[in-house]
Coordinates of C-alpha atoms and ligand atoms in Angstrom, one line a residue:
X44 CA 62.5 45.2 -54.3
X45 CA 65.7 44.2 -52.1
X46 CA 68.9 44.6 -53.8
X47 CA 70.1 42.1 -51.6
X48 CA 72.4 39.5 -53.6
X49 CA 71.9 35.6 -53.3
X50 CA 74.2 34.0 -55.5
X51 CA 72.8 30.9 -57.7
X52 CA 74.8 27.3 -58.6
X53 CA 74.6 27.3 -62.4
X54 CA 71.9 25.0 -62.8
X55 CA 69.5 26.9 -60.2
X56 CA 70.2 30.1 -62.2
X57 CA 69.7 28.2 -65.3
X58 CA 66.3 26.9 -64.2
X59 CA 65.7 30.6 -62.9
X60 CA 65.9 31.8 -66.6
X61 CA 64.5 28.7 -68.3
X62 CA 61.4 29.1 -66.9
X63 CA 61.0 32.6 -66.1
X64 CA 59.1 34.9 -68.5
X65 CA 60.5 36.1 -70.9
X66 CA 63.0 33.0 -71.7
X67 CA 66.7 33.0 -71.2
X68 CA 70.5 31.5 -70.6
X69 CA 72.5 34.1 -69.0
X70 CA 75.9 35.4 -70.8
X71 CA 78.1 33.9 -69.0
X72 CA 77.0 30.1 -69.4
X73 CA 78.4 30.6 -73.0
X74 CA 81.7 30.7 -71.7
X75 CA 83.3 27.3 -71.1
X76 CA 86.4 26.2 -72.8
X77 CA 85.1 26.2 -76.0
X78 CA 83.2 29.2 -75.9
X79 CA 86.3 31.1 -74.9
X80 CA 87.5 29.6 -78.2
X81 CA 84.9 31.0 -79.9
X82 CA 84.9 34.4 -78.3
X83 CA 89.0 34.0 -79.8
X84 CA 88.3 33.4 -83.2
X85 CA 85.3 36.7 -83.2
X86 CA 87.8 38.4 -81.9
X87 CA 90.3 37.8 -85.0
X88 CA 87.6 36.4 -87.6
X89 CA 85.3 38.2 -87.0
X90 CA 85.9 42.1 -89.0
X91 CA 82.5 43.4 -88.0
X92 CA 83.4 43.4 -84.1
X93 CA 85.1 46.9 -84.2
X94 CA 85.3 46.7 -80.8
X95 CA 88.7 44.6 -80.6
X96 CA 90.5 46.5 -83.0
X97 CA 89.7 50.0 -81.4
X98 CA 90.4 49.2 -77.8
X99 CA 93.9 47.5 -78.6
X100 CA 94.8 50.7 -80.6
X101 CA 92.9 52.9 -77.4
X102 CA 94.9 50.8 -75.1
X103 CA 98.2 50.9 -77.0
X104 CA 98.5 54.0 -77.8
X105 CA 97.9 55.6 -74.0
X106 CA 99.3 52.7 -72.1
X107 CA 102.0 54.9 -70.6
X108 CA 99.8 57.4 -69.8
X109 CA 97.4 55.1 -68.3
X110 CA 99.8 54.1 -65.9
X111 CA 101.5 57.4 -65.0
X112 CA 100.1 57.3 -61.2
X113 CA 101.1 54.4 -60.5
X114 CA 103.4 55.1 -58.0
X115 CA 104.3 51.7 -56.9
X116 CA 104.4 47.8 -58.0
X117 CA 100.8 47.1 -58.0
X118 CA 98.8 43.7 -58.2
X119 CA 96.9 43.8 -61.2
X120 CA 93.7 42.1 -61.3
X121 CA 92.2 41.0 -64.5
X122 CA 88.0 40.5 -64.2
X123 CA 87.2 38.6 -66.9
X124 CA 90.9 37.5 -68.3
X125 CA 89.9 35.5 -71.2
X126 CA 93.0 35.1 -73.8
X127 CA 94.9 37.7 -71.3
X128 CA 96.3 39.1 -74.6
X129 CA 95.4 42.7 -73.8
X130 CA 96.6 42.8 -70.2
X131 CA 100.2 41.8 -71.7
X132 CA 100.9 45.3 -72.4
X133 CA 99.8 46.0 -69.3
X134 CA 102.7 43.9 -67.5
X135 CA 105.2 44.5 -69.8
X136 CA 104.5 47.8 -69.0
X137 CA 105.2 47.3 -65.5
X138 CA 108.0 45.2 -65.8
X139 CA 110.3 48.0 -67.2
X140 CA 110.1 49.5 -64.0
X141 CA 109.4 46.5 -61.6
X142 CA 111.1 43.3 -61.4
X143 CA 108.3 41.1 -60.6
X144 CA 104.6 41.8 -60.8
X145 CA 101.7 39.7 -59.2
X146 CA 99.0 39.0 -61.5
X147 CA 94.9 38.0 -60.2
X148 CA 93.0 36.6 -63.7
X149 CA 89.3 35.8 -62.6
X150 CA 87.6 34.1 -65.3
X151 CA 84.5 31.6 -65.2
X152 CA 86.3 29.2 -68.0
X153 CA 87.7 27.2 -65.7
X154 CA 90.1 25.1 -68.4
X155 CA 90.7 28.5 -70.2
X156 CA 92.3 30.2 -67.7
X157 CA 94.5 27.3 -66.5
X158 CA 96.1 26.9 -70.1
X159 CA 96.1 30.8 -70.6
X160 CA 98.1 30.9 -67.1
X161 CA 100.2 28.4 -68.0
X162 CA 101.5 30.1 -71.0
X163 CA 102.1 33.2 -69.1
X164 CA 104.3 31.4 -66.6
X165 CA 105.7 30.2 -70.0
X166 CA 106.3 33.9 -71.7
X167 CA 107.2 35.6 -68.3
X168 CA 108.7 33.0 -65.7
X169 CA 108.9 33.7 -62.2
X170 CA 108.7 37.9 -62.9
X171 CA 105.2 37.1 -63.0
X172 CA 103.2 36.0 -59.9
X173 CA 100.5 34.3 -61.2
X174 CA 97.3 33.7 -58.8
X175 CA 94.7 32.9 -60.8
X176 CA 90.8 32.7 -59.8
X177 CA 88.6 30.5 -61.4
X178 CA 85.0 31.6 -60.8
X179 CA 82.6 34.2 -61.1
X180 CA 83.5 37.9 -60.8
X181 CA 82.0 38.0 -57.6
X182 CA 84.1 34.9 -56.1
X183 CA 87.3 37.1 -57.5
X184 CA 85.7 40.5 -56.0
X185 CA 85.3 39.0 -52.3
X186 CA 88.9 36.8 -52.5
X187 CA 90.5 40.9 -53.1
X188 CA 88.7 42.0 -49.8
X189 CA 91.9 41.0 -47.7
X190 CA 94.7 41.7 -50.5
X191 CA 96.7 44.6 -49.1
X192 CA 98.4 47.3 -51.6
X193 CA 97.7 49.1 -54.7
X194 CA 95.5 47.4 -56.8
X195 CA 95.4 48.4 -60.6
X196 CA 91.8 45.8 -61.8
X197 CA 91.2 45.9 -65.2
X198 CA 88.3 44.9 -66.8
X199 CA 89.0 44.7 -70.6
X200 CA 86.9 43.3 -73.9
X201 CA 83.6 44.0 -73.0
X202 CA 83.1 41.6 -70.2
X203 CA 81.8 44.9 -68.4
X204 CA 79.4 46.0 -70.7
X205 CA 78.4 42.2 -71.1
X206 CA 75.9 42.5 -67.5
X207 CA 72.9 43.7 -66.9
X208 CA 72.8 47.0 -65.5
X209 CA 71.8 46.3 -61.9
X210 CA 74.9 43.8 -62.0
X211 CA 77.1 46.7 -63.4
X212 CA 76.3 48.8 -60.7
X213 CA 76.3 46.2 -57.6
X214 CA 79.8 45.3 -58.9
X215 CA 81.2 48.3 -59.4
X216 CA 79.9 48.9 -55.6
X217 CA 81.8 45.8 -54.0
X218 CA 84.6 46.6 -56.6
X219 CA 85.0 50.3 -54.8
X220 CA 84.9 48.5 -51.6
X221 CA 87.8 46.6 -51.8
X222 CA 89.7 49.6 -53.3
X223 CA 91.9 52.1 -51.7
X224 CA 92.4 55.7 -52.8
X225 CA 95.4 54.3 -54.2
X226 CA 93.9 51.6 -56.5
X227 CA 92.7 52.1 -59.7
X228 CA 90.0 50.8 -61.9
X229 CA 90.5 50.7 -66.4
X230 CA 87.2 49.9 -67.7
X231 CA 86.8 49.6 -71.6
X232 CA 83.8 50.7 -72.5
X233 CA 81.8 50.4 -76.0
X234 CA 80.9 54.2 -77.0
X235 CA 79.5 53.2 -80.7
X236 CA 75.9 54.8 -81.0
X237 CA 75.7 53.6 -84.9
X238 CA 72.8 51.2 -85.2
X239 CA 73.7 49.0 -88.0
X240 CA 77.2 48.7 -87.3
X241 CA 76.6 47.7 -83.8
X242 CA 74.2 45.2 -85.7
X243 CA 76.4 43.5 -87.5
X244 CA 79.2 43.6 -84.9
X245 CA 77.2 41.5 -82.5
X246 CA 75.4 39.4 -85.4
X247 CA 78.0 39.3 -88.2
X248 CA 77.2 38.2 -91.5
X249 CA 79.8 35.7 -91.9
X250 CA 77.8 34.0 -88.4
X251 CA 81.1 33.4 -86.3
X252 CA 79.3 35.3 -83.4
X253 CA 76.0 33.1 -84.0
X254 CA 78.6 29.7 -82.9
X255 CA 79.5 32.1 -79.5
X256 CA 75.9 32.8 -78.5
X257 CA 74.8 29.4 -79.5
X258 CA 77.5 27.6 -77.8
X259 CA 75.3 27.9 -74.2
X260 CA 72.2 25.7 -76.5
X261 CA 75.6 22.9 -76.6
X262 CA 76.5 23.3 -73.5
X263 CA 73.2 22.8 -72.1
X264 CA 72.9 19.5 -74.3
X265 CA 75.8 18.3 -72.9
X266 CA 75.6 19.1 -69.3
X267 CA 71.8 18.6 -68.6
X268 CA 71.1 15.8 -71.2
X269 CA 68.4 17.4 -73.4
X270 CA 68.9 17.6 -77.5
X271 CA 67.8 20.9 -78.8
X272 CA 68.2 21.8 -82.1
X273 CA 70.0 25.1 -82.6
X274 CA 68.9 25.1 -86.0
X275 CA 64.9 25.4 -84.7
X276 CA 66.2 29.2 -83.6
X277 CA 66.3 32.4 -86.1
X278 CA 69.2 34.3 -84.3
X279 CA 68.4 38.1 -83.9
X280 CA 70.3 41.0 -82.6
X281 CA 68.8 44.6 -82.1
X282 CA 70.3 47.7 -80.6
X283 CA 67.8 49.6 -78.6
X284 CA 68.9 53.5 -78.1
X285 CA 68.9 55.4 -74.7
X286 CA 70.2 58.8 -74.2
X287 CA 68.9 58.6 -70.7
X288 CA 71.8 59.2 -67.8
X289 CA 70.1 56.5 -65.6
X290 CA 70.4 53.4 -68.2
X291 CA 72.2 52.6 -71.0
X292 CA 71.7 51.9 -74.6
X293 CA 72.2 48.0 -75.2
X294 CA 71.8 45.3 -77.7
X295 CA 69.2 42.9 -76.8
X296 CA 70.2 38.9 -78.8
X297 CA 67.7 36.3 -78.9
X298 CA 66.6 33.2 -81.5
X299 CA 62.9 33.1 -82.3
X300 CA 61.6 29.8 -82.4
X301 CA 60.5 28.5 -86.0
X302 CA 58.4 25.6 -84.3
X303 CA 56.4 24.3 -81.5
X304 CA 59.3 22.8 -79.5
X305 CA 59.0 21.1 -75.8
X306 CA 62.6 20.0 -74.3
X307 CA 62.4 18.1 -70.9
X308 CA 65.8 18.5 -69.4
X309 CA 66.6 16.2 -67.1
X310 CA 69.4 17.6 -65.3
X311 CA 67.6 20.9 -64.4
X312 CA 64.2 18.7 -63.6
X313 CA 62.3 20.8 -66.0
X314 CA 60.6 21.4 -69.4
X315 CA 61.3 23.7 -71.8
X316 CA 58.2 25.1 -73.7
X317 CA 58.9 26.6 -76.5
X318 CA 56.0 28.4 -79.0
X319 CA 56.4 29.0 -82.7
X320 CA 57.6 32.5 -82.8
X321 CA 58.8 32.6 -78.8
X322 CA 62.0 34.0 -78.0
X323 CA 64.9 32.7 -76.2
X324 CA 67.0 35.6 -75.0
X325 CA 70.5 35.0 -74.8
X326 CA 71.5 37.2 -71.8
X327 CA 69.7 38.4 -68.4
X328 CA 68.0 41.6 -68.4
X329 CA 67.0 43.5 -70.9
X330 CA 70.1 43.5 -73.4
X331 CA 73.8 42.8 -73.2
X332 CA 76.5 44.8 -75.3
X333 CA 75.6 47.9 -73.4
X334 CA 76.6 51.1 -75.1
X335 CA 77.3 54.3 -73.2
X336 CA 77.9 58.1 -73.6
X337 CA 80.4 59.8 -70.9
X338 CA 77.2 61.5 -69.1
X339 CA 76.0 57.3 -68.5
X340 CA 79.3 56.2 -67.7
X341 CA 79.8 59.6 -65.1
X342 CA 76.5 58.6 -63.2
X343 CA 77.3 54.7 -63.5
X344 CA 80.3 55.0 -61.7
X345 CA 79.1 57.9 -58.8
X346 CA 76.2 55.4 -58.4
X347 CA 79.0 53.1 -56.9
X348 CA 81.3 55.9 -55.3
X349 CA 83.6 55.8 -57.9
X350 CA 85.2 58.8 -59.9
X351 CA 85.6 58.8 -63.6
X352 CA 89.0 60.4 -63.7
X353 CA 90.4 59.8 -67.2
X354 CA 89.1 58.5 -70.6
X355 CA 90.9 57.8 -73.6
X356 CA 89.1 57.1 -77.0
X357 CA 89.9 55.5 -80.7
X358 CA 90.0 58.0 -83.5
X359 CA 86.7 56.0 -84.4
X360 CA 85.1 57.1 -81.2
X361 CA 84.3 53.2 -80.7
X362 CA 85.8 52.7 -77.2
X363 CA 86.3 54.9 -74.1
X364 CA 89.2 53.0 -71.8
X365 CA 87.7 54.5 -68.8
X366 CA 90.2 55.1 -65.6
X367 CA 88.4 55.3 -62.2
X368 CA 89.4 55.7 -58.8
X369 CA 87.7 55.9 -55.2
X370 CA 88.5 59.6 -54.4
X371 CA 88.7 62.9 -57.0
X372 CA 92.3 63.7 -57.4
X373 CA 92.0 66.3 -60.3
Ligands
LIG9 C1 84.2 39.3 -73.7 S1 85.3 38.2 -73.0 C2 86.7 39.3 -72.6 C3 88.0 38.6 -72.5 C4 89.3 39.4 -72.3 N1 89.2 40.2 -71.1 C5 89.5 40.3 -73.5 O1 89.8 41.5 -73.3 O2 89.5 39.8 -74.6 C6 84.6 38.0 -71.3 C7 85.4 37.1 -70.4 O3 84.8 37.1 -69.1 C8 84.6 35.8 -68.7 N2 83.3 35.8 -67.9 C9 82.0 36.0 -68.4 N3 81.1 36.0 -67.4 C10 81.9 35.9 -66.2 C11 81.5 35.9 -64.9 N4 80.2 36.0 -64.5 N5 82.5 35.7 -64.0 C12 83.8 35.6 -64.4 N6 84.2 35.6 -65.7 C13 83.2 35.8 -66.6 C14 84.5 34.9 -69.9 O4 84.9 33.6 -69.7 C15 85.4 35.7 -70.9 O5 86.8 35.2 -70.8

């Protein structure tokens, strides 16, 4: 098979995975401005998602030591920005010892990152260069190509983990290629092997997760004028183990159909065909939510020539921040 990347407009890719076998809407056609709401509110409602809580404590308690070789004022490049709320510490870290900082957020939610840059401008002023990105990771990844200097690119909140494998890995590759030995790269990764807490963090009881998934079923109402019923799907979420060194364990999230159900959607020019008991997977790949142990996240990042130089952890041994760089330096 060629690894050879063609990317898709949304609705070819969403025609791609309506139709292919098994069924799916890929991760990030959840996130438009109200799905970045509702990634917001499982972030604070939601007190299954251990995840939040142990990388702002991860993050908070090492953020000097993150940033120790950091020699000089760097851009920092946020993939994935969302609410930008962990970043912060991040540039008021830099801004005791710089007077201005340039700032890259790439995120798909368009409308989301204007207002979330517009408050920044509002908290920070002009001792924060804002030159935000709107579009898909790999629109960001290319547009840092010609950037000159050091680059510190974060990817925080589980927008990593949130890709298939394949992705991770191609990514991380063009990621490395724009980076210097100088730049670094903070990765928060999930570490949580616990089945049924990882269960119920990504389908919580109390169903705020459920509106996240099942806000790409909406938006595909809306933008491609069908009318499916989100109610016809039982929402399921499973974590499948994997202690092998060249994968990763991952949640796999789908809704099982409790009819016959046949959608034509006109904006994609196709039909949807959905059995009693058929699945509708709500990522690409095989699961989403991966979940890794140092040995996977070691041979992950040598896969793409990168060096796994640091990691911190939570006292719940929930998240690894994970600090990478293009060259060994210890
Ligand atoms: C899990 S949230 C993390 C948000 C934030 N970094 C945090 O720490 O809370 C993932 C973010 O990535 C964005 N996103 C998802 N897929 C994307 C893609 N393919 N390209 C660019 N941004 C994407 C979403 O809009 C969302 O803001």
């Amino acid at each position: 098979m060629s690894d050879v990347f063609v990317p898709m407009d949304n609705a070819a890719a969403l025609r791609v995975g309506l139709t292919s076998t098994p069924k799916y809407l890929p991760v990030w056609y959840r996130y438009d401005k109200a799905g970045s709401v509702f990634n917001d509110r499982c972030l604070s409602d939601n007190t299954y998602y251990y995840f939040y809580r142990s990388e702002i404590s991860t993050l908070s308690a090492n953020i000097e030591e993150i940033l120790q070789d950091v020699s000089e004022v760097p851009t920092l490049v946020d993939m994935g920005s969302g609410n930008s709320e962990k970043t912060r510490g991040f540039i008021d870290a830099l801004l005791t010892k710089y007077k201005s900082v340039t700032y890259i957020p790439v995120d798909i939610s368009k409308e989301f990152l204007a207002e979330t840059s517009d408050q920044l401008f509002g908290i920070y002023g002009n001792k924060l260069c804002i030159k935000s990105i709107p579009g898909d990771y790999d629109v960001g990844i290319e547009r840092l190509r010609d950037m000159p200097g050091v680059k510190v690119i974060m990817w925080l909140g589980g927008g990593f983990q949130n890709q298939k494998y394949q992705d991770q890995i191609r990514r991380l590759k063009l990621l490395s290629n724009v980076m210097t030995d100088r730049c670094r790269l903070i990765i928060s990764l999930d570490i949580t092997q616990n089945k049924e807490q990882i269960e119920n963090a990504y389908l919580d009881p109390t169903g705020i997760s459920a509106d996240l998934y099942l806000n790409a079923i909406t938006r595909l109402n809306r933008e491609f004028g069908c009318s499916i019923n989100k109610d016809t799907l039982n929402l399921e979420a499973e974590y499948i183990h994997n202690d092998n060194h060249k994968e990763t364990s991952f949640v796999t999230l789908y809704g099982i159909s409790k009819e016959n159900q046949l959608h034509h959607i006109p904006g994609l020019g196709i039909t949807l065909n959905l059995a009693k008991d058929d699945r509708l997977y709500f990522h690409e790949g095989k699961g989403v939510s991966c979940k890794y142990n140092v040995d996977q996240i070691r041979t992950l990042a040598l896969c793409a020539g990168l060096y796994l130089e640091n990691h911190w952890t939570d006292t719940n041994q929930h998240v690894a921040v994970c600090y990478f760089s293009t060259q060994k330096t210890k």
